[in-house]
Coordinates of C-alpha atoms in Angstrom, one line a residue:
X1 CA 0.2 0.3 0.2
X2 CA 2.6 2.8 0.9
X3 CA 4.8 1.6 -1.9
X4 CA 2.2 2.2 -4.2
X5 CA 1.4 5.6 -3.0
X6 CA 5.1 6.3 -3.4
X7 CA 4.5 5.1 -6.8
X8 CA 1.7 7.5 -7.0
X9 CA 3.3 10.8 -5.5
X10 CA 6.6 9.9 -7.9
X11 CA 4.0 10.5 -10.5
X12 CA 2.9 13.4 -9.8
X13 CA 6.0 14.8 -8.9
X14 CA 7.0 13.9 -12.9
X15 CA 3.9 15.2 -13.7
X16 CA 4.9 19.2 -12.1
X17 CA 8.6 18.8 -13.9
X18 CA 6.7 18.5 -16.8
X19 CA 4.7 21.4 -15.9
X20 CA 7.5 23.7 -14.9
X21 CA 9.2 23.1 -18.1
X22 CA 6.2 24.1 -19.9
X23 CA 6.0 27.3 -17.8
X24 CA 10.4 27.8 -18.6
X25 CA 9.6 27.6 -22.8
X26 CA 6.3 29.6 -22.6
X27 CA 6.8 31.7 -19.5
X28 CA 5.7 34.7 -20.2
X29 CA 8.4 37.0 -18.3
X30 CA 12.2 36.3 -16.2
X31 CA 10.3 35.8 -12.9
X32 CA 8.1 33.4 -13.8
X33 CA 11.0 31.3 -15.2
X34 CA 12.8 31.3 -12.6
X35 CA 10.2 30.2 -10.5
X36 CA 9.7 27.5 -12.6
X37 CA 13.1 26.1 -12.5
X38 CA 13.0 26.8 -8.2
X39 CA 10.2 24.2 -8.9
X40 CA 11.7 21.7 -10.6
X41 CA 14.7 21.8 -7.6
X42 CA 12.0 21.3 -5.0
X43 CA 10.2 18.5 -7.0
X44 CA 13.5 16.9 -8.5
X45 CA 14.4 17.0 -4.6
X46 CA 11.2 15.5 -3.6
X47 CA 11.7 13.0 -6.1
X48 CA 14.7 11.7 -5.2
X49 CA 13.4 11.5 -1.4
X50 CA 10.8 8.9 -2.5
X51 CA 13.1 6.9 -4.6
X52 CA 15.4 6.8 -1.6
X53 CA 12.5 5.5 0.2
X54 CA 11.0 3.0 -2.4
X55 CA 14.8 1.5 -2.5
X56 CA 14.9 1.5 1.3
X57 CA 18.7 3.1 1.2
X58 CA 20.2 6.4 2.9
X59 CA 22.5 6.8 0.1
X60 CA 20.7 9.6 -1.9
X61 CA 20.5 11.8 1.3
X62 CA 23.7 13.5 0.5
X63 CA 22.6 14.1 -3.2
X64 CA 19.7 15.4 -1.6
X65 CA 21.7 18.0 0.1
X66 CA 23.8 18.8 -2.6
X67 CA 21.1 19.6 -4.8
X68 CA 19.3 21.7 -2.3
X69 CA 22.0 24.0 -1.7
X70 CA 22.5 24.3 -5.6
X71 CA 18.8 25.3 -6.0
X72 CA 19.0 27.7 -3.2
X73 CA 22.2 29.3 -4.4
X74 CA 20.9 29.5 -8.7
X75 CA 17.6 30.8 -7.5
X76 CA 19.2 33.5 -5.2
X77 CA 21.7 34.2 -8.6
X78 CA 19.0 34.3 -11.2
X79 CA 16.5 36.5 -8.9
X80 CA 19.8 38.8 -8.4
X81 CA 20.7 38.9 -12.1
X82 CA 17.3 39.7 -12.8
X83 CA 17.2 43.0 -10.7
X84 CA 20.6 44.0 -11.1
X85 CA 21.6 42.6 -14.2
X86 CA 24.6 41.4 -12.6
X87 CA 25.3 38.7 -9.9
X88 CA 28.6 40.2 -8.1
X89 CA 29.0 43.9 -7.7
X90 CA 32.4 45.1 -8.0
X91 CA 33.0 48.6 -6.4
X92 CA 35.9 50.6 -8.0
X93 CA 35.9 53.4 -5.0
X94 CA 39.4 53.4 -4.7

């Protein structure tokens, strides 16, 4: 029963990733695309967690942690680029 529910959850996470890819392709603005990329990251993390539970292993926990950190940093970098046009500001006041 639990395995069936996890498989259904995995299918639903996959479906939401497909929807987010559609939003990246057809998104009317850059912030919509950034939010869709963040949504893909979160759903990917959840999918990996479900696969880890299905396989009854803890081997994927490090992968989840690293992908979560990279997803967060990527979202911040894209947001900063959209807001200011640059990611790293350099000050030349010397």
